[in-house]
JSON list of C-alpha atoms in Angstrom, two decimals:
[
{"chain": "A", "resi": 9, "resn": "UNK", "atom": "CA", "xyz": [79.85, 38.64, 171.89]},
{"chain": "A", "resi": 10, "resn": "UNK", "atom": "CA", "xyz": [83.22, 38.85, 173.54]},
{"chain": "A", "resi": 11, "resn": "UNK", "atom": "CA", "xyz": [81.87, 37.43, 176.83]},
{"chain": "A", "resi": 12, "resn": "UNK", "atom": "CA", "xyz": [81.32, 34.03, 175.18]},
{"chain": "A", "resi": 13, "resn": "UNK", "atom": "CA", "xyz": [84.83, 33.76, 173.76]},
{"chain": "A", "resi": 14, "resn": "UNK", "atom": "CA", "xyz": [87.44, 31.33, 175.07]},
{"chain": "A", "resi": 15, "resn": "UNK", "atom": "CA", "xyz": [88.90, 31.51, 178.55]},
{"chain": "A", "resi": 16, "resn": "UNK", "atom": "CA", "xyz": [92.65, 30.89, 178.48]},
{"chain": "A", "resi": 17, "resn": "UNK", "atom": "CA", "xyz": [94.13, 29.22, 181.55]},
{"chain": "A", "resi": 18, "resn": "UNK", "atom": "CA", "xyz": [97.91, 29.18, 181.86]},
{"chain": "A", "resi": 19, "resn": "UNK", "atom": "CA", "xyz": [98.87, 26.82, 184.66]},
{"chain": "A", "resi": 20, "resn": "UNK", "atom": "CA", "xyz": [101.88, 24.51, 184.74]},
{"chain": "A", "resi": 21, "resn": "UNK", "atom": "CA", "xyz": [100.63, 22.32, 187.60]},
{"chain": "A", "resi": 22, "resn": "UNK", "atom": "CA", "xyz": [98.45, 19.46, 186.38]},
{"chain": "A", "resi": 23, "resn": "UNK", "atom": "CA", "xyz": [96.53, 19.15, 189.66]},
{"chain": "A", "resi": 24, "resn": "UNK", "atom": "CA", "xyz": [95.72, 22.87, 189.60]},
{"chain": "A", "resi": 25, "resn": "UNK", "atom": "CA", "xyz": [94.54, 22.58, 185.98]},
{"chain": "A", "resi": 26, "resn": "UNK", "atom": "CA", "xyz": [92.29, 19.67, 186.97]},
{"chain": "A", "resi": 27, "resn": "UNK", "atom": "CA", "xyz": [90.82, 21.69, 189.85]},
{"chain": "A", "resi": 28, "resn": "UNK", "atom": "CA", "xyz": [90.10, 24.65, 187.56]},
{"chain": "A", "resi": 29, "resn": "UNK", "atom": "CA", "xyz": [88.56, 22.33, 184.97]},
{"chain": "A", "resi": 30, "resn": "UNK", "atom": "CA", "xyz": [86.24, 20.95, 187.66]},
{"chain": "A", "resi": 31, "resn": "UNK", "atom": "CA", "xyz": [85.38, 24.45, 188.93]},
{"chain": "A", "resi": 32, "resn": "UNK", "atom": "CA", "xyz": [84.41, 25.64, 185.46]},
{"chain": "A", "resi": 33, "resn": "UNK", "atom": "CA", "xyz": [82.41, 22.47, 184.88]},
{"chain": "A", "resi": 34, "resn": "UNK", "atom": "CA", "xyz": [80.55, 23.05, 188.18]},
{"chain": "A", "resi": 35, "resn": "UNK", "atom": "CA", "xyz": [79.88, 26.69, 187.27]},
{"chain": "A", "resi": 36, "resn": "UNK", "atom": "CA", "xyz": [78.50, 25.79, 183.86]},
{"chain": "A", "resi": 37, "resn": "UNK", "atom": "CA", "xyz": [79.86, 28.67, 181.79]},
{"chain": "A", "resi": 38, "resn": "UNK", "atom": "CA", "xyz": [79.48, 28.30, 178.01]},
{"chain": "A", "resi": 39, "resn": "UNK", "atom": "CA", "xyz": [82.99, 29.54, 177.30]},
{"chain": "A", "resi": 40, "resn": "UNK", "atom": "CA", "xyz": [85.46, 27.04, 175.92]},
{"chain": "A", "resi": 41, "resn": "UNK", "atom": "CA", "xyz": [88.44, 26.56, 178.22]},
{"chain": "A", "resi": 42, "resn": "UNK", "atom": "CA", "xyz": [91.86, 26.50, 176.55]},
{"chain": "A", "resi": 43, "resn": "UNK", "atom": "CA", "xyz": [94.56, 25.22, 178.90]},
{"chain": "A", "resi": 44, "resn": "UNK", "atom": "CA", "xyz": [98.29, 25.76, 178.55]},
{"chain": "A", "resi": 45, "resn": "UNK", "atom": "CA", "xyz": [100.88, 24.09, 180.77]},
{"chain": "A", "resi": 46, "resn": "UNK", "atom": "CA", "xyz": [103.62, 26.16, 179.13]},
{"chain": "A", "resi": 47, "resn": "UNK", "atom": "CA", "xyz": [103.30, 29.94, 179.00]},
{"chain": "A", "resi": 48, "resn": "UNK", "atom": "CA", "xyz": [105.50, 30.17, 175.90]},
{"chain": "A", "resi": 49, "resn": "UNK", "atom": "CA", "xyz": [102.90, 28.11, 174.02]},
{"chain": "A", "resi": 50, "resn": "UNK", "atom": "CA", "xyz": [100.16, 30.38, 175.35]},
{"chain": "A", "resi": 51, "resn": "UNK", "atom": "CA", "xyz": [102.08, 33.40, 174.11]},
{"chain": "A", "resi": 52, "resn": "UNK", "atom": "CA", "xyz": [102.42, 31.92, 170.62]},
{"chain": "A", "resi": 53, "resn": "UNK", "atom": "CA", "xyz": [98.68, 31.17, 170.64]},
{"chain": "A", "resi": 54, "resn": "UNK", "atom": "CA", "xyz": [97.55, 34.66, 171.65]},
{"chain": "A", "resi": 55, "resn": "UNK", "atom": "CA", "xyz": [99.91, 36.24, 169.12]},
{"chain": "A", "resi": 56, "resn": "UNK", "atom": "CA", "xyz": [97.75, 34.79, 166.37]},
{"chain": "A", "resi": 57, "resn": "UNK", "atom": "CA", "xyz": [95.71, 37.73, 165.01]},
{"chain": "A", "resi": 58, "resn": "UNK", "atom": "CA", "xyz": [92.42, 35.80, 164.95]},
{"chain": "A", "resi": 59, "resn": "UNK", "atom": "CA", "xyz": [92.69, 34.82, 168.64]},
{"chain": "A", "resi": 60, "resn": "UNK", "atom": "CA", "xyz": [90.74, 37.18, 170.91]},
{"chain": "A", "resi": 61, "resn": "UNK", "atom": "CA", "xyz": [89.93, 35.42, 174.17]},
{"chain": "A", "resi": 62, "resn": "UNK", "atom": "CA", "xyz": [87.42, 36.62, 176.74]},
{"chain": "A", "resi": 63, "resn": "UNK", "atom": "CA", "xyz": [89.93, 36.49, 179.58]},
{"chain": "A", "resi": 64, "resn": "UNK", "atom": "CA", "xyz": [93.37, 35.13, 180.53]},
{"chain": "A", "resi": 65, "resn": "UNK", "atom": "CA", "xyz": [93.84, 33.41, 183.88]},
{"chain": "A", "resi": 66, "resn": "UNK", "atom": "CA", "xyz": [97.52, 32.85, 184.59]},
{"chain": "A", "resi": 67, "resn": "UNK", "atom": "CA", "xyz": [99.64, 31.37, 187.33]},
{"chain": "A", "resi": 68, "resn": "UNK", "atom": "CA", "xyz": [102.63, 33.47, 188.37]},
{"chain": "A", "resi": 69, "resn": "UNK", "atom": "CA", "xyz": [105.37, 30.94, 189.06]},
{"chain": "A", "resi": 70, "resn": "UNK", "atom": "CA", "xyz": [105.99, 28.89, 185.94]},
{"chain": "A", "resi": 71, "resn": "UNK", "atom": "CA", "xyz": [109.12, 27.51, 184.24]},
{"chain": "A", "resi": 72, "resn": "UNK", "atom": "CA", "xyz": [110.47, 29.08, 181.05]},
{"chain": "A", "resi": 73, "resn": "UNK", "atom": "CA", "xyz": [108.30, 32.20, 181.15]},
{"chain": "A", "resi": 74, "resn": "UNK", "atom": "CA", "xyz": [106.70, 33.28, 184.42]},
{"chain": "A", "resi": 75, "resn": "UNK", "atom": "CA", "xyz": [103.35, 35.01, 184.70]},
{"chain": "A", "resi": 76, "resn": "UNK", "atom": "CA", "xyz": [104.87, 38.43, 185.39]},
{"chain": "A", "resi": 77, "resn": "UNK", "atom": "CA", "xyz": [107.09, 38.16, 182.32]},
{"chain": "A", "resi": 78, "resn": "UNK", "atom": "CA", "xyz": [104.20, 36.98, 180.17]},
{"chain": "A", "resi": 79, "resn": "UNK", "atom": "CA", "xyz": [102.00, 39.85, 181.29]},
{"chain": "A", "resi": 80, "resn": "UNK", "atom": "CA", "xyz": [104.79, 42.33, 180.59]},
{"chain": "A", "resi": 81, "resn": "UNK", "atom": "CA", "xyz": [105.18, 41.00, 177.02]},
{"chain": "A", "resi": 82, "resn": "UNK", "atom": "CA", "xyz": [101.43, 41.33, 176.46]},
{"chain": "A", "resi": 83, "resn": "UNK", "atom": "CA", "xyz": [101.54, 44.94, 177.63]},
{"chain": "A", "resi": 84, "resn": "UNK", "atom": "CA", "xyz": [104.55, 45.80, 175.47]},
{"chain": "A", "resi": 85, "resn": "UNK", "atom": "CA", "xyz": [103.46, 44.19, 172.20]},
{"chain": "A", "resi": 86, "resn": "UNK", "atom": "CA", "xyz": [100.97, 46.42, 170.44]},
{"chain": "A", "resi": 87, "resn": "UNK", "atom": "CA", "xyz": [99.17, 43.54, 168.71]},
{"chain": "A", "resi": 88, "resn": "UNK", "atom": "CA", "xyz": [98.55, 41.92, 172.09]},
{"chain": "A", "resi": 89, "resn": "UNK", "atom": "CA", "xyz": [97.79, 45.01, 174.16]},
{"chain": "A", "resi": 90, "resn": "UNK", "atom": "CA", "xyz": [95.27, 46.17, 171.55]},
{"chain": "A", "resi": 91, "resn": "UNK", "atom": "CA", "xyz": [93.24, 43.01, 172.13]},
{"chain": "A", "resi": 92, "resn": "UNK", "atom": "CA", "xyz": [92.14, 44.37, 175.56]},
{"chain": "A", "resi": 93, "resn": "UNK", "atom": "CA", "xyz": [92.11, 40.96, 177.23]},
{"chain": "A", "resi": 94, "resn": "UNK", "atom": "CA", "xyz": [91.45, 41.05, 180.99]},
{"chain": "A", "resi": 95, "resn": "UNK", "atom": "CA", "xyz": [94.42, 39.39, 182.71]},
{"chain": "A", "resi": 96, "resn": "UNK", "atom": "CA", "xyz": [93.97, 37.66, 186.05]},
{"chain": "A", "resi": 97, "resn": "UNK", "atom": "CA", "xyz": [96.66, 36.10, 188.20]},
{"chain": "A", "resi": 98, "resn": "UNK", "atom": "CA", "xyz": [95.98, 32.99, 190.25]},
{"chain": "A", "resi": 99, "resn": "UNK", "atom": "CA", "xyz": [98.63, 32.04, 192.74]},
{"chain": "A", "resi": 100, "resn": "UNK", "atom": "CA", "xyz": [99.38, 30.51, 196.10]},
{"chain": "A", "resi": 101, "resn": "UNK", "atom": "CA", "xyz": [101.60, 33.51, 196.78]},
{"chain": "A", "resi": 102, "resn": "UNK", "atom": "CA", "xyz": [100.10, 36.21, 198.94]},
{"chain": "A", "resi": 103, "resn": "UNK", "atom": "CA", "xyz": [103.28, 38.09, 199.77]},
{"chain": "A", "resi": 104, "resn": "UNK", "atom": "CA", "xyz": [103.46, 41.86, 199.36]},
{"chain": "A", "resi": 105, "resn": "UNK", "atom": "CA", "xyz": [106.10, 41.63, 196.62]},
{"chain": "A", "resi": 106, "resn": "UNK", "atom": "CA", "xyz": [103.95, 39.42, 194.37]},
{"chain": "A", "resi": 107, "resn": "UNK", "atom": "CA", "xyz": [100.88, 41.57, 194.85]},
{"chain": "A", "resi": 108, "resn": "UNK", "atom": "CA", "xyz": [102.84, 44.80, 194.18]},
{"chain": "A", "resi": 109, "resn": "UNK", "atom": "CA", "xyz": [104.42, 43.29, 191.04]},
{"chain": "A", "resi": 110, "resn": "UNK", "atom": "CA", "xyz": [101.02, 42.17, 189.77]},
{"chain": "A", "resi": 111, "resn": "UNK", "atom": "CA", "xyz": [99.53, 45.62, 190.34]},
{"chain": "A", "resi": 112, "resn": "UNK", "atom": "CA", "xyz": [102.43, 47.28, 188.52]},
{"chain": "A", "resi": 113, "resn": "UNK", "atom": "CA", "xyz": [101.49, 45.16, 185.50]},
{"chain": "A", "resi": 114, "resn": "UNK", "atom": "CA", "xyz": [97.96, 46.60, 185.37]},
{"chain": "A", "resi": 115, "resn": "UNK", "atom": "CA", "xyz": [96.26, 43.29, 186.06]},
{"chain": "A", "resi": 116, "resn": "UNK", "atom": "CA", "xyz": [92.50, 43.05, 186.36]},
{"chain": "A", "resi": 117, "resn": "UNK", "atom": "CA", "xyz": [92.46, 40.58, 189.24]},
{"chain": "A", "resi": 118, "resn": "UNK", "atom": "CA", "xyz": [94.53, 38.50, 191.63]},
{"chain": "A", "resi": 119, "resn": "UNK", "atom": "CA", "xyz": [93.09, 35.35, 193.14]},
{"chain": "A", "resi": 120, "resn": "UNK", "atom": "CA", "xyz": [94.70, 33.34, 195.89]},
{"chain": "A", "resi": 121, "resn": "UNK", "atom": "CA", "xyz": [94.19, 29.64, 195.11]},
{"chain": "A", "resi": 122, "resn": "UNK", "atom": "CA", "xyz": [94.07, 28.50, 198.72]},
{"chain": "A", "resi": 123, "resn": "UNK", "atom": "CA", "xyz": [93.04, 25.03, 199.80]},
{"chain": "A", "resi": 124, "resn": "UNK", "atom": "CA", "xyz": [89.25, 25.41, 200.12]},
{"chain": "A", "resi": 125, "resn": "UNK", "atom": "CA", "xyz": [87.62, 24.25, 196.87]},
{"chain": "A", "resi": 126, "resn": "UNK", "atom": "CA", "xyz": [84.32, 26.06, 197.50]},
{"chain": "A", "resi": 127, "resn": "UNK", "atom": "CA", "xyz": [86.02, 29.37, 198.31]},
{"chain": "A", "resi": 128, "resn": "UNK", "atom": "CA", "xyz": [88.19, 29.05, 195.20]},
{"chain": "A", "resi": 129, "resn": "UNK", "atom": "CA", "xyz": [85.12, 28.27, 193.10]},
{"chain": "A", "resi": 130, "resn": "UNK", "atom": "CA", "xyz": [83.31, 31.30, 194.53]},
{"chain": "A", "resi": 131, "resn": "UNK", "atom": "CA", "xyz": [86.28, 33.54, 193.68]},
{"chain": "A", "resi": 132, "resn": "UNK", "atom": "CA", "xyz": [86.32, 32.23, 190.11]},
{"chain": "A", "resi": 133, "resn": "UNK", "atom": "CA", "xyz": [82.55, 32.70, 189.79]},
{"chain": "A", "resi": 134, "resn": "UNK", "atom": "CA", "xyz": [82.77, 36.29, 191.09]},
{"chain": "A", "resi": 135, "resn": "UNK", "atom": "CA", "xyz": [85.60, 37.03, 188.67]},
{"chain": "A", "resi": 136, "resn": "UNK", "atom": "CA", "xyz": [83.91, 35.61, 185.58]},
{"chain": "A", "resi": 137, "resn": "UNK", "atom": "CA", "xyz": [80.53, 37.13, 186.45]},
{"chain": "A", "resi": 138, "resn": "UNK", "atom": "CA", "xyz": [82.15, 40.54, 186.96]},
{"chain": "A", "resi": 139, "resn": "UNK", "atom": "CA", "xyz": [83.83, 40.43, 183.55]},
{"chain": "A", "resi": 140, "resn": "UNK", "atom": "CA", "xyz": [80.76, 39.06, 181.80]},
{"chain": "A", "resi": 141, "resn": "UNK", "atom": "CA", "xyz": [78.80, 42.01, 183.20]},
{"chain": "A", "resi": 142, "resn": "UNK", "atom": "CA", "xyz": [81.44, 44.65, 182.44]},
{"chain": "A", "resi": 143, "resn": "UNK", "atom": "CA", "xyz": [83.49, 43.53, 179.43]},
{"chain": "A", "resi": 144, "resn": "UNK", "atom": "CA", "xyz": [81.51, 45.60, 176.94]},
{"chain": "A", "resi": 145, "resn": "UNK", "atom": "CA", "xyz": [81.83, 48.70, 179.11]},
{"chain": "A", "resi": 146, "resn": "UNK", "atom": "CA", "xyz": [85.61, 48.42, 179.27]},
{"chain": "A", "resi": 147, "resn": "UNK", "atom": "CA", "xyz": [86.02, 47.42, 175.63]},
{"chain": "A", "resi": 148, "resn": "UNK", "atom": "CA", "xyz": [83.87, 50.29, 174.35]},
{"chain": "A", "resi": 149, "resn": "UNK", "atom": "CA", "xyz": [85.95, 52.77, 176.31]},
{"chain": "A", "resi": 150, "resn": "UNK", "atom": "CA", "xyz": [89.09, 51.55, 174.61]},
{"chain": "A", "resi": 151, "resn": "UNK", "atom": "CA", "xyz": [87.63, 51.52, 171.09]}
]
């Protein structure tokens, strides 16, 4: 089932990756986590035809290829857009511009990282639980 596939996390900050690793460990999901510190490497990975992750969680502000640019590539490349991968932004940015840009890119979620571990963990749990419950509904509509 698609809901048990890998969760891709694209985050250039090592501390933020460690926090997400701990959150997912605490939440106990069966999905394998695949971390990328470099979004260009993540792009090469998801371009592989056999790769069909459950969800992509991506930071916005990254060197080389930012989250907005990565999302835009995924939308424009037929091979990638046909994979119907939910795309979620995680960011410390809460400004109107960032939120508007994210919405223009047809994202499926935007989570503010914040500084409260338990609140962040609850946001991640709500996000994953939502997609685990609804992924088949959305995928069957697009088939």
